[in-house]
Short mmCIF file of C-alpha atoms in Angstrom, two decimals:
data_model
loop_
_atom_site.label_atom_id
_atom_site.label_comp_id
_atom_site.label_asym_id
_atom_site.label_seq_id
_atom_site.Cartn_x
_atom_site.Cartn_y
_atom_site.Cartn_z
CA UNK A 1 43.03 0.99 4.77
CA UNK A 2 43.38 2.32 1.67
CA UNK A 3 41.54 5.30 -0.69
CA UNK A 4 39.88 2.75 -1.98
CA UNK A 5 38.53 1.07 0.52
CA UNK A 6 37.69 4.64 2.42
CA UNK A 7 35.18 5.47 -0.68
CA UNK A 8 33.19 2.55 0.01
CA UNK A 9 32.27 3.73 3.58
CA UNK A 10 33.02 7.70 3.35
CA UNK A 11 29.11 8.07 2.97
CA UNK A 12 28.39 5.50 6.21
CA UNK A 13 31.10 7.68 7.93
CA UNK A 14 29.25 11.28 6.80
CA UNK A 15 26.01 10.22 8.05
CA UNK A 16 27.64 8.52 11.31
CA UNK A 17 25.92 5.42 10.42
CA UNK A 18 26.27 3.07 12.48
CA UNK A 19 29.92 0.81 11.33
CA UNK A 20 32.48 -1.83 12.88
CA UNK A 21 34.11 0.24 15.98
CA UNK A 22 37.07 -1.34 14.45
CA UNK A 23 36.30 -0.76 10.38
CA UNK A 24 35.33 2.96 11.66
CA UNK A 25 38.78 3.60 13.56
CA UNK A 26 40.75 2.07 10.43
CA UNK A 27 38.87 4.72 8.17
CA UNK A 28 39.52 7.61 10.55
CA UNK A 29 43.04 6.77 11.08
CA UNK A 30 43.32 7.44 7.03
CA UNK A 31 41.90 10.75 6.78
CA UNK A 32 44.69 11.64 9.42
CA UNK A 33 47.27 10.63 6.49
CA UNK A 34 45.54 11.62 3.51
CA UNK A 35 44.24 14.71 2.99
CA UNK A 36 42.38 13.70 -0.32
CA UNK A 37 40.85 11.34 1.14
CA UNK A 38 40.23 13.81 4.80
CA UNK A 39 38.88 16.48 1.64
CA UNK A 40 36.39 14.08 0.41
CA UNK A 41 34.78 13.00 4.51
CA UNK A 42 34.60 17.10 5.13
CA UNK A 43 33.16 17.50 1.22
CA UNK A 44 30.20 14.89 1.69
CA UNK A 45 29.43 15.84 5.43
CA UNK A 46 28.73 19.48 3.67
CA UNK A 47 26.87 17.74 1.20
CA UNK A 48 25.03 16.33 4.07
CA UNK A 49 24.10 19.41 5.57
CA UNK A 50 23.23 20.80 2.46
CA UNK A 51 20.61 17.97 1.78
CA UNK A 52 19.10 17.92 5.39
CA UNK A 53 18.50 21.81 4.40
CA UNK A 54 17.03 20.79 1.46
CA UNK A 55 14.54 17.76 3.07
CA UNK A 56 13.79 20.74 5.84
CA UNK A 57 12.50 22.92 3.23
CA UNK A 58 10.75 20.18 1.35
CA UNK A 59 8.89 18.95 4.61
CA UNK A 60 6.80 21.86 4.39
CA UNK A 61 5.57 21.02 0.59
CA UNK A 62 2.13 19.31 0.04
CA UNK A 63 -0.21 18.89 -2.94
CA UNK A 64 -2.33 22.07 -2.89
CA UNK A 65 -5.86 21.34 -1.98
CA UNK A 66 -7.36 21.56 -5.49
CA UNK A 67 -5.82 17.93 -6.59
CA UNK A 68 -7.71 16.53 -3.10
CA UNK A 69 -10.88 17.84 -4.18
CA UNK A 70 -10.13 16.81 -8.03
CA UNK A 71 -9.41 13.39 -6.98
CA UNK A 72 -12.57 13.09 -4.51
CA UNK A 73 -14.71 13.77 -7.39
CA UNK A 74 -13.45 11.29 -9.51
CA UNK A 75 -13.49 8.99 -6.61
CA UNK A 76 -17.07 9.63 -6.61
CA UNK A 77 -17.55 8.86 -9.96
CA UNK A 78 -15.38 5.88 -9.76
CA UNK A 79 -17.88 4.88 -6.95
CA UNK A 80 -20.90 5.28 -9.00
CA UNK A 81 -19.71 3.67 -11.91
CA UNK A 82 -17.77 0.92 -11.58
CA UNK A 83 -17.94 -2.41 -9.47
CA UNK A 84 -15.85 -2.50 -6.33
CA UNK A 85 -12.31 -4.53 -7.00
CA UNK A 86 -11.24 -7.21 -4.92
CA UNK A 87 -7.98 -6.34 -3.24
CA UNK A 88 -5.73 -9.17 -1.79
CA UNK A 89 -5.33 -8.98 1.44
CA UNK A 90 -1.92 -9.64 3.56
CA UNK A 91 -1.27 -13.28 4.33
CA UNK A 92 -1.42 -12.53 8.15
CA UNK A 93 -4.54 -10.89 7.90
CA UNK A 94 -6.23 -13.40 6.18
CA UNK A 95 -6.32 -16.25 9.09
CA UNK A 96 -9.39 -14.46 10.30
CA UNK A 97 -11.72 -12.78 8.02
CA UNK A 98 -14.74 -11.89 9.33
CA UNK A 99 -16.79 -14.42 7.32
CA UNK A 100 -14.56 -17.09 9.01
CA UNK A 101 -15.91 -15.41 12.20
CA UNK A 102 -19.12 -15.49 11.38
CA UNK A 103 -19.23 -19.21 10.60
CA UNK A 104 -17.36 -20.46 13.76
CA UNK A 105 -20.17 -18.18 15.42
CA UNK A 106 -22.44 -20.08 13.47
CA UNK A 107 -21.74 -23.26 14.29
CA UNK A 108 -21.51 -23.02 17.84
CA UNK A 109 -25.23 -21.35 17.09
CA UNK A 110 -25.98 -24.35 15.35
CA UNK A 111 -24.85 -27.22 18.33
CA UNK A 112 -26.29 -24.87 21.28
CA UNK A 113 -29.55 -23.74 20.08
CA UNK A 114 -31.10 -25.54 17.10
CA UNK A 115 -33.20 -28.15 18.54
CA UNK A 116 -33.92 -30.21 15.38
CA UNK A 117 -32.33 -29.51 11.63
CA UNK A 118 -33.57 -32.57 9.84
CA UNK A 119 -30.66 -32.57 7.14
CA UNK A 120 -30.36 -34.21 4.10
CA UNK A 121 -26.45 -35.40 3.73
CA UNK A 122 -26.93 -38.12 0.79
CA UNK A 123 -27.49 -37.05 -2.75
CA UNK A 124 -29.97 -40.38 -2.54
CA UNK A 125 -34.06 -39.10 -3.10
CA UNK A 126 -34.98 -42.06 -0.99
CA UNK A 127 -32.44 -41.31 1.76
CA UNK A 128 -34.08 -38.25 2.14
CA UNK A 129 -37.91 -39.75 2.28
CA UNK A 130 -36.71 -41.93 4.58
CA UNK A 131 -34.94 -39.39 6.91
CA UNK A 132 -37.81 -37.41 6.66
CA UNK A 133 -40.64 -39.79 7.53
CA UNK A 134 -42.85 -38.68 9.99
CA UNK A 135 -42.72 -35.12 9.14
CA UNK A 136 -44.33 -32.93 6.78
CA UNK A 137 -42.19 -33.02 3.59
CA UNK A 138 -41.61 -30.13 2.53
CA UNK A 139 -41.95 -29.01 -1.00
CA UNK A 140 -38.78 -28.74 -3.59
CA UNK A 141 -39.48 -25.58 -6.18
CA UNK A 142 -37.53 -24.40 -8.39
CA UNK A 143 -36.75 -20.92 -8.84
CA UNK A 144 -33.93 -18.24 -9.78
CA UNK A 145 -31.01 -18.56 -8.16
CA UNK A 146 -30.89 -16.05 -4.89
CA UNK A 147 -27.60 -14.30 -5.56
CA UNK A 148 -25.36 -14.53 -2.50
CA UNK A 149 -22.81 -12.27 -1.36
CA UNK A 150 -19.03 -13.60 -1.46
CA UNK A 151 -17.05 -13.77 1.42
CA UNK A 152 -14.75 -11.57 -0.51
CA UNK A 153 -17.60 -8.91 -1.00
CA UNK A 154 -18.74 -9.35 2.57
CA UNK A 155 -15.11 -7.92 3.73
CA UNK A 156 -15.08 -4.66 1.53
CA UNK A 157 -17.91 -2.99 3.24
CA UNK A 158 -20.59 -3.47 5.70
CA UNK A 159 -22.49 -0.64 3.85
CA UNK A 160 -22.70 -2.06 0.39
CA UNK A 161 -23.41 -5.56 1.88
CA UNK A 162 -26.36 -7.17 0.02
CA UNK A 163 -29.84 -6.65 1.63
CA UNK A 164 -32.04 -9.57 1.30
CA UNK A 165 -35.85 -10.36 2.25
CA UNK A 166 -36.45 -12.47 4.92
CA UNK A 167 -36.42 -15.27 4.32
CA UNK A 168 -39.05 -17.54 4.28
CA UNK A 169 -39.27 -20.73 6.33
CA UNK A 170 -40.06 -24.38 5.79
CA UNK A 171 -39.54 -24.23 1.58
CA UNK A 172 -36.96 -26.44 -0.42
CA UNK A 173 -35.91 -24.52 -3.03
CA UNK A 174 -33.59 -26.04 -5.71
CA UNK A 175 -31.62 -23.39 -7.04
CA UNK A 176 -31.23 -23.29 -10.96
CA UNK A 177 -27.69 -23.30 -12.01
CA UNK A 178 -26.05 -20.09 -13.34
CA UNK A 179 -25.56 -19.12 -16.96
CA UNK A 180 -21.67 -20.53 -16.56
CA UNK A 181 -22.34 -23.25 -14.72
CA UNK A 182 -25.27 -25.21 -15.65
CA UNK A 183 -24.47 -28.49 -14.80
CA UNK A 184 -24.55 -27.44 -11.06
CA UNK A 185 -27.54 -27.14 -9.58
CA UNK A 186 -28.13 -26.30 -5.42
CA UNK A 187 -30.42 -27.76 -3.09
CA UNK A 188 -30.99 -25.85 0.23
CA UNK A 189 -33.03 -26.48 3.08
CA UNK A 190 -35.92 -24.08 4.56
CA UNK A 191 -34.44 -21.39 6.60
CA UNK A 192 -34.32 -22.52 10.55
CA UNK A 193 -34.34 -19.91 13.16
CA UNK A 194 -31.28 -19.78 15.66
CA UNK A 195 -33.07 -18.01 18.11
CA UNK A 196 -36.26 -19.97 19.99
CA UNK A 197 -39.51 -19.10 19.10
CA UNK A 198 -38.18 -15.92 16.82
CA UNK A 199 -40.70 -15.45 14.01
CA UNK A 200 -38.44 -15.01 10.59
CA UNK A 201 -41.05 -13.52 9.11
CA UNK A 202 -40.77 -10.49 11.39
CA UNK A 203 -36.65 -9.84 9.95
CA UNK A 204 -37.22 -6.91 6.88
CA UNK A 205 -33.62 -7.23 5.69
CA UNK A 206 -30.40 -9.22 6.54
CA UNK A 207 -27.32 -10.23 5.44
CA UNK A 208 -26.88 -13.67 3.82
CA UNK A 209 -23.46 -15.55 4.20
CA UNK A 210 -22.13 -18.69 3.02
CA UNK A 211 -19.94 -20.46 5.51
CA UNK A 212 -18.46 -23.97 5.70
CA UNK A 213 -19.15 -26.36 8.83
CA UNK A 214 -17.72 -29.73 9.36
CA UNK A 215 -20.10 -32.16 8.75
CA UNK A 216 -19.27 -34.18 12.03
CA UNK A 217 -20.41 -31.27 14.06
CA UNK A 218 -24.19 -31.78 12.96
CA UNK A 219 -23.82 -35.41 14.34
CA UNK A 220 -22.50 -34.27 17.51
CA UNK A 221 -25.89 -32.71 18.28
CA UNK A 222 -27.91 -35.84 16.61
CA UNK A 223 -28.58 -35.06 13.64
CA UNK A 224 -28.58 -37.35 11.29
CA UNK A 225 -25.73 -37.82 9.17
CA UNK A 226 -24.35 -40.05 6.09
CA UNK A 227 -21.38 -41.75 7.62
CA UNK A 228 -19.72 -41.49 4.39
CA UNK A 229 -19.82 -37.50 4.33
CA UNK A 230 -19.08 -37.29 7.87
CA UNK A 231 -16.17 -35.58 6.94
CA UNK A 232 -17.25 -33.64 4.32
CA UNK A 233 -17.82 -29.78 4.65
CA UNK A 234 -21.26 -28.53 5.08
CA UNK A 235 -22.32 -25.36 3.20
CA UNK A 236 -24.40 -23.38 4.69
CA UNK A 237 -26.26 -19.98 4.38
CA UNK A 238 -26.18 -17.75 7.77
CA UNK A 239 -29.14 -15.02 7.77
CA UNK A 240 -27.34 -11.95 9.59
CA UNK A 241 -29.56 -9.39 11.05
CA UNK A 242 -29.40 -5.67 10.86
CA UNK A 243 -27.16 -5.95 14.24
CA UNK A 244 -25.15 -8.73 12.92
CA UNK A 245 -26.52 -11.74 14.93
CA UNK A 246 -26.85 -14.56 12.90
CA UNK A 247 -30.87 -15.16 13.05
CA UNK A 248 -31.16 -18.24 10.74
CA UNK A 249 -29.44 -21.33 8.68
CA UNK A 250 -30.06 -22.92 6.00
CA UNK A 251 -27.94 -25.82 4.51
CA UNK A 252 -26.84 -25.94 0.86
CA UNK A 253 -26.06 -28.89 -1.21
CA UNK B 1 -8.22 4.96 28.24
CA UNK B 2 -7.65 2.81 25.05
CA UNK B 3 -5.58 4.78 22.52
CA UNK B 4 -7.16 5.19 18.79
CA UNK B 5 -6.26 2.35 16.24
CA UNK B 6 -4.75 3.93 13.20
CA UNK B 7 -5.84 1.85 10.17
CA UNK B 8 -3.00 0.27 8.27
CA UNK B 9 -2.17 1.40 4.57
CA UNK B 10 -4.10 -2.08 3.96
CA UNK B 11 -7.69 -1.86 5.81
CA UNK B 12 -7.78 1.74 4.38
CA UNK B 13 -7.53 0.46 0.26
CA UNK B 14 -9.71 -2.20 1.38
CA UNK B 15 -12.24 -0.20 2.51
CA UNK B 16 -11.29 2.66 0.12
CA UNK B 17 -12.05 0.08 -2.77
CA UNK B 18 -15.81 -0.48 -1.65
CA UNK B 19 -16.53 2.41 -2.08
CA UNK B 20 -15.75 4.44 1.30
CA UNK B 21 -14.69 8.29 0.85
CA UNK B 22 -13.05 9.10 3.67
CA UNK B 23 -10.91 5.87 3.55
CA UNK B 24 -9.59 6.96 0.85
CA UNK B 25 -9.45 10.71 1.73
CA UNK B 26 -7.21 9.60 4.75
CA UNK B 27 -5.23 7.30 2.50
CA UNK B 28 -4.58 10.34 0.07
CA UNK B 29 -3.29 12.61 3.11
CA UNK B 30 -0.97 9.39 4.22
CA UNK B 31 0.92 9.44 1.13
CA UNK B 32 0.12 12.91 -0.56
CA UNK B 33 2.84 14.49 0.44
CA UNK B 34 5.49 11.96 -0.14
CA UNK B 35 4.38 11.59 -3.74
CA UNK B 36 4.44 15.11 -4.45
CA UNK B 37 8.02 16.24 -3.00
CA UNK B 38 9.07 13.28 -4.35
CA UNK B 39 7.69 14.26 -8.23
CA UNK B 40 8.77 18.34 -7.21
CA UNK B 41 12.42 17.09 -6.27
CA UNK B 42 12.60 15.04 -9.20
CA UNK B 43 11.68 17.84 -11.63
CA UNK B 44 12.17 20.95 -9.90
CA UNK B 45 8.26 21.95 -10.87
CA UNK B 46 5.38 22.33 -9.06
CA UNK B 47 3.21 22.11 -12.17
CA UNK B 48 4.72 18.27 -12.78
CA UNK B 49 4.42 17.69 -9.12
CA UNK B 50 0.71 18.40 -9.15
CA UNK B 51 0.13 16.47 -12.20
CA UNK B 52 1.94 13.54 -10.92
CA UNK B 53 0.73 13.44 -7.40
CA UNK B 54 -2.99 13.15 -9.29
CA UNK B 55 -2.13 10.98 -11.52
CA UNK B 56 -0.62 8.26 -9.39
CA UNK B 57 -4.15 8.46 -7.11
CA UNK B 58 -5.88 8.21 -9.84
CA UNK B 59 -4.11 5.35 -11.16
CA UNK B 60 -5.12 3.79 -7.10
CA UNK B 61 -8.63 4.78 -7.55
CA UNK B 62 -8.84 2.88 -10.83
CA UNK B 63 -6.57 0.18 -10.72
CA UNK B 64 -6.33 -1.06 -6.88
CA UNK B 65 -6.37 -4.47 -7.83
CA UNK B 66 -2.58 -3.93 -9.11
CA UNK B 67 -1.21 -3.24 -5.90
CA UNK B 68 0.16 -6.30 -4.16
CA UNK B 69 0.74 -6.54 -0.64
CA UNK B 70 3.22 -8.96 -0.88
CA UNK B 71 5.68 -7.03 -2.92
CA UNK B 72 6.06 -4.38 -0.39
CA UNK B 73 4.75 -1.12 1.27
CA UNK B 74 1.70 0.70 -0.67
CA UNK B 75 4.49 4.46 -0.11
CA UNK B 76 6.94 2.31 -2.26
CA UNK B 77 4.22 0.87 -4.50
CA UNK B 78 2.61 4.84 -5.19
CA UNK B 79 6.43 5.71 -5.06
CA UNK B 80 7.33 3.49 -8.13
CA UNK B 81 3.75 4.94 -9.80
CA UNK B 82 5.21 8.44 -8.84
CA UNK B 83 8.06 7.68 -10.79
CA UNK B 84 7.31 6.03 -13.93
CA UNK B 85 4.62 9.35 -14.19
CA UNK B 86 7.51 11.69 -13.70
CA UNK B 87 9.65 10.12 -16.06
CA UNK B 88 7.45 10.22 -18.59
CA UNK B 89 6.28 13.75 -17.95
CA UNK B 90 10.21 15.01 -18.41
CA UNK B 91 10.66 13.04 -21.47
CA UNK B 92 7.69 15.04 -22.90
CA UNK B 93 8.47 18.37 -21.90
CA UNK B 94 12.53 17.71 -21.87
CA UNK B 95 12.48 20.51 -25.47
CA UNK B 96 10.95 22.68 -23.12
CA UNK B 97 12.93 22.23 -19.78
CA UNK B 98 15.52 24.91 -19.11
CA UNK B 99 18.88 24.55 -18.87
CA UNK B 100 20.35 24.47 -15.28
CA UNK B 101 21.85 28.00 -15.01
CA UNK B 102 25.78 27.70 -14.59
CA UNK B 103 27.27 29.94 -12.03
CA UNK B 104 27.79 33.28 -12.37
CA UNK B 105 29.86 35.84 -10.99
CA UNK B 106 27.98 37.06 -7.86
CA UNK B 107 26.13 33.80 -7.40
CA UNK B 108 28.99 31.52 -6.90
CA UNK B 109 28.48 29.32 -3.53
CA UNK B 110 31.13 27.65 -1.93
CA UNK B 111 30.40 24.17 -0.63
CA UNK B 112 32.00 25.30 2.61
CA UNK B 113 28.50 27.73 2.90
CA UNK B 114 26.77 24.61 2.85
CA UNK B 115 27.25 24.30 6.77
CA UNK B 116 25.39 27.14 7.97
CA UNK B 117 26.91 29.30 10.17
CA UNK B 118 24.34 31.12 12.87
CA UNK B 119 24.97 34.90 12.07
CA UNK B 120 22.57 37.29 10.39
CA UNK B 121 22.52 35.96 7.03
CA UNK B 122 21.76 32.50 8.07
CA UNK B 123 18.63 32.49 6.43
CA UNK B 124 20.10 34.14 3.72
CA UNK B 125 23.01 31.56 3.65
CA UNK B 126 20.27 28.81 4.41
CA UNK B 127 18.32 29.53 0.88
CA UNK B 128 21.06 30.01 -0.90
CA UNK B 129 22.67 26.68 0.52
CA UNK B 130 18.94 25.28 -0.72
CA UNK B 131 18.95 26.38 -4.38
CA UNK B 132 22.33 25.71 -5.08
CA UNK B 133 21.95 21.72 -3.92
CA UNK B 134 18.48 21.93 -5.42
CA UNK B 135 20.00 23.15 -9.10
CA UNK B 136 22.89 20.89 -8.56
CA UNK B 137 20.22 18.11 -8.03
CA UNK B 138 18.23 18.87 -10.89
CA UNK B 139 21.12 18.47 -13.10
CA UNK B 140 22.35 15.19 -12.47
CA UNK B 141 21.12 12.42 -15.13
CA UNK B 142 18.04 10.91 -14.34
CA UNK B 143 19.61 7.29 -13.41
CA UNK B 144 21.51 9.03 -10.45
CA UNK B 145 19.04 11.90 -9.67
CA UNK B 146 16.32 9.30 -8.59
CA UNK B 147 18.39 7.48 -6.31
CA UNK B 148 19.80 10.35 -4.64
CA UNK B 149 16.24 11.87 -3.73
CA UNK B 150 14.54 8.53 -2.73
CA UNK B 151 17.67 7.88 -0.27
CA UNK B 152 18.41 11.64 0.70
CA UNK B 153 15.31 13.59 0.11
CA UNK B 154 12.85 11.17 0.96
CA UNK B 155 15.16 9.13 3.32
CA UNK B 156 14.33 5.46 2.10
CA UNK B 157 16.43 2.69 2.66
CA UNK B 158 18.44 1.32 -0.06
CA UNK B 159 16.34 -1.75 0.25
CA UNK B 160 12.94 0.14 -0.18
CA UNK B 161 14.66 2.58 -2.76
CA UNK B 162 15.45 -0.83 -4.38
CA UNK B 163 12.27 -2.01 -4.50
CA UNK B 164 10.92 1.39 -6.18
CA UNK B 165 13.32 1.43 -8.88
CA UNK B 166 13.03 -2.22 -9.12
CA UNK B 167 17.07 -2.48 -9.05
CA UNK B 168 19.31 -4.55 -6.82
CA UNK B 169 20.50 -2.81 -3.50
CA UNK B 170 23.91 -3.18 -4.82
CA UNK B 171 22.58 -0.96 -7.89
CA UNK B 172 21.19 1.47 -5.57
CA UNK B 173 24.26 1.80 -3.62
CA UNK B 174 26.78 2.11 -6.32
CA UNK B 175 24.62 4.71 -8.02
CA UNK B 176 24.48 6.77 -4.79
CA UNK B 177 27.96 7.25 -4.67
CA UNK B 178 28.01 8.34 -8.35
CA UNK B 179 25.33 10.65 -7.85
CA UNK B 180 27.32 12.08 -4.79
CA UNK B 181 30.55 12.14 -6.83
CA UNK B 182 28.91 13.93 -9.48
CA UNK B 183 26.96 16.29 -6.87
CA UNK B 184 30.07 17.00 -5.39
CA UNK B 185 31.44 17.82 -8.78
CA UNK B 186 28.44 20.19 -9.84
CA UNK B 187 28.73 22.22 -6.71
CA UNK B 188 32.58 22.35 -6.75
CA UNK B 189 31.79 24.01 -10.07
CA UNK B 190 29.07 26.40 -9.02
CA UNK B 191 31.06 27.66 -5.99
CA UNK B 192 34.26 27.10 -7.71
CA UNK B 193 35.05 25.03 -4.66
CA UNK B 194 38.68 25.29 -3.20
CA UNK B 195 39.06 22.02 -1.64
CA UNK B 196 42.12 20.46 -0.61
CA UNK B 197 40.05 17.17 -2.28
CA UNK B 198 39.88 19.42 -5.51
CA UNK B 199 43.63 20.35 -5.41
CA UNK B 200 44.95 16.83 -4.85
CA UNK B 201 42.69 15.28 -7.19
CA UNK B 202 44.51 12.74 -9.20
CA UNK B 203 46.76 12.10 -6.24
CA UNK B 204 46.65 8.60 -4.97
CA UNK B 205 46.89 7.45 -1.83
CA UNK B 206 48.70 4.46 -0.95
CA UNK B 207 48.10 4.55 3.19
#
């Protein structure tokens, strides 16, 4: 080995970082025949010490407490004023959001305990009548769009989740389309209960989250289902209660 | 008896961005301290350090969006924050910034004293030792200054020091053994070092 080659690794060799047994001996072996290069090792292990002295006495330095309490207030203000940002989350982290949770929760809700969703999968007006013969059909208002918290805004914060009235059972509301969007319009059915015999009316406040189902899973508890959107995702709206148990669906269109 | 979960860097913006205080209050004391001796050993000032340790938070407060997981740790993100502030804070006040003082007579520390020897002037020896790195520090160029305290001071890898000054590893390493050369140099001259690498300088060695 040569000086040149001992400058590349005299830091590695200082700091005893881990090297080739071999590469380490070689380097070693030099600073036994040249004391420049023997100089420079001794130099930057002083150097070393010197610095550890240095990061010993910096360990002990901190922001003094007036920038905390600076920056809390302007938190708070930042809390007040603005809307919440949407941060990205890790790739790992996002297989299983809790909104995902929810609707798998959902939907095994949905096959055990609704007895009878009477669905409308075709955009056909007749298809509908038809499906629903026999029973009461229920009424199609319009009205303003209920706004409905994002999956996204569901995940920052159980606290600032949206609070929603109950809702209220066996109404079709057609949802107008939004200011940006107005050639899409919504169609959801009444709210049903996943719990037997519980009285909606009785739920004050709840959370209200939009989940996906597969479509097939509504005909593997007989309901009735277009065979062409069989495999179609199913939007639906999951009422969440106060102690997070999903207490009622309704299905969008 | 299950152990506490301590929230990663990640749950704690998330939760810090809806609005929760003491999410972010524990995401401040994370990363406080890093910021700060990182902006004091840049500048040597305890003034800039404060200003730049609440700047960069403020800068997370307002603008968490810009943080992106995938481009590495939130200590390197606040890290390259922590930088660009302190940069631009010396360039401002670089008319009013004093000169490094040169050694004088009296004052002179050899680089052998920077190996502490336990006697009764360790301490002594031990702050001495301190200021004379932390001078020597202060007056390398910028380029070389920030690449010796994220890999020394703050004990980085080159990779994540990479990633802060947004350089190639190779750039961080070849810089770090500039800075040390020039180190070296500075404290040679402040303790008008006697080394035998100082009297066979210009010597080559053809082992």
């Amino acid at each position: 080995m040569n000086c040149q080659g001992f400058e590349q690794l005299v830091l590695a060799l200082a700091r005893d970082q881990s090297l080739d047994a071999a590469v380490r001996e070689q380097s070693l072996a030099h600073t036994e025949v040249c004391v420049r290069c023997a100089a420079h090792l001794a130099e930057e292990r002083a150097l070393l010490t010197g610095v550890r002295a240095v990061v010993a006495d910096l360990a002990e330095q901190e922001a003094p407490a007036r920038v905390e309490a600076a920056l809390l207030t302007a938190f708070r203000q930042q809390v007040t004023t603005a809307p919440p940002v949407v941060i990205p989350m890790p790739v790992r982290a996002r297989q299983w959001t809790s909104w995902q949770r929810v609707a798998v929760a959902a939907g095994i809700l949905i096959m055990v305990s609704v007895p009878a969703i009477v669905w409308q999968p075709s955009s056909s007006r007749n298809q509908l009548r038809e499906a629903r013969a026999g029973s009461p059909t229920p009424a199609i208002t319009s009205g303003p769009k209920t706004p409905l918290p994002t999956p996204s805004a569901l995940d920052r914060d159980r606290d600032t989740a949206q609070q929603l009235v109950a809702p209220r059972p066996r109404h079709r509301v057609r949802h107008q389309a939004s200011a940006n969007n107005s050639d899409e319009a919504e169609v959801v059915t009444e709210f049903f209960p996943l719990r037997d015999g519980e009285d909606l009316t009785a739920l004050e406040s709840g959370r209200l989250v939009r989940v996906e189902l597969a479509g097939s899973a509504l005909s593997e508890v007989g309901l009735p289902v277009n065979p062409e959107t069989v495999n179609t995702p199913v939007k639906a709206d999951v009422v969440l209660g106060d102690d997070g148990l999903a207490r009622a669906i309704r299905f969008v269109r | 008896m299950a152990e506490p979960v301590i929230p990663s860097d990640g749950e704690l913006l998330r939760l810090m961005v809806a609005g929760d205080e003491p999410a972010f209050t524990a995401l401040y004391r994370r990363h406080q301290g890093f910021v700060y001796r990182f902006a004091l050993s840049m500048s040597g000032s305890t003034d800039l350090a404060e200003e730049v340790t609440q700047e960069v938070f403020l800068a997370l407060i307002r603008q968490a969006h810009r943080y992106d997981p995938a481009r590495g740790a939130l200590e390197a993100y606040l890290c390259g924050m922590a930088r660009n502030q302190v940069l631009r804070l010396l360039a401002r006040e670089r008319p009013y910034v004093p000169l490094v003082e040169e050694a004088e007579e009296g004052q002179a520390v050899l680089l052998t004293q920077l190996i502490a020897h336990d006697d009764q002037f360790r301490d002594c020896t031990r702050n001495e030792v301190i200021r004379s790195v932390r001078q020597a520090v202060l007056a390398l160029p910028t380029l070389y200054r920030e690449v010796l305290v994220l890999c020394d001071f703050q004990e980085l890898s080159h990779a994540e020091a990479a990633l802060v000054l947004d350089c190639p590893v190779g750039t961080v390493n070849s810089r770090l053994h500039r800075a040390h050369a020039l180190l070296l140099k500075r404290l040679r001259v402040m303790g008008r070092f006697d080394s035998a690498a100082q009297d066979t300088q210009g010597t080559r060695c053809f082992a």
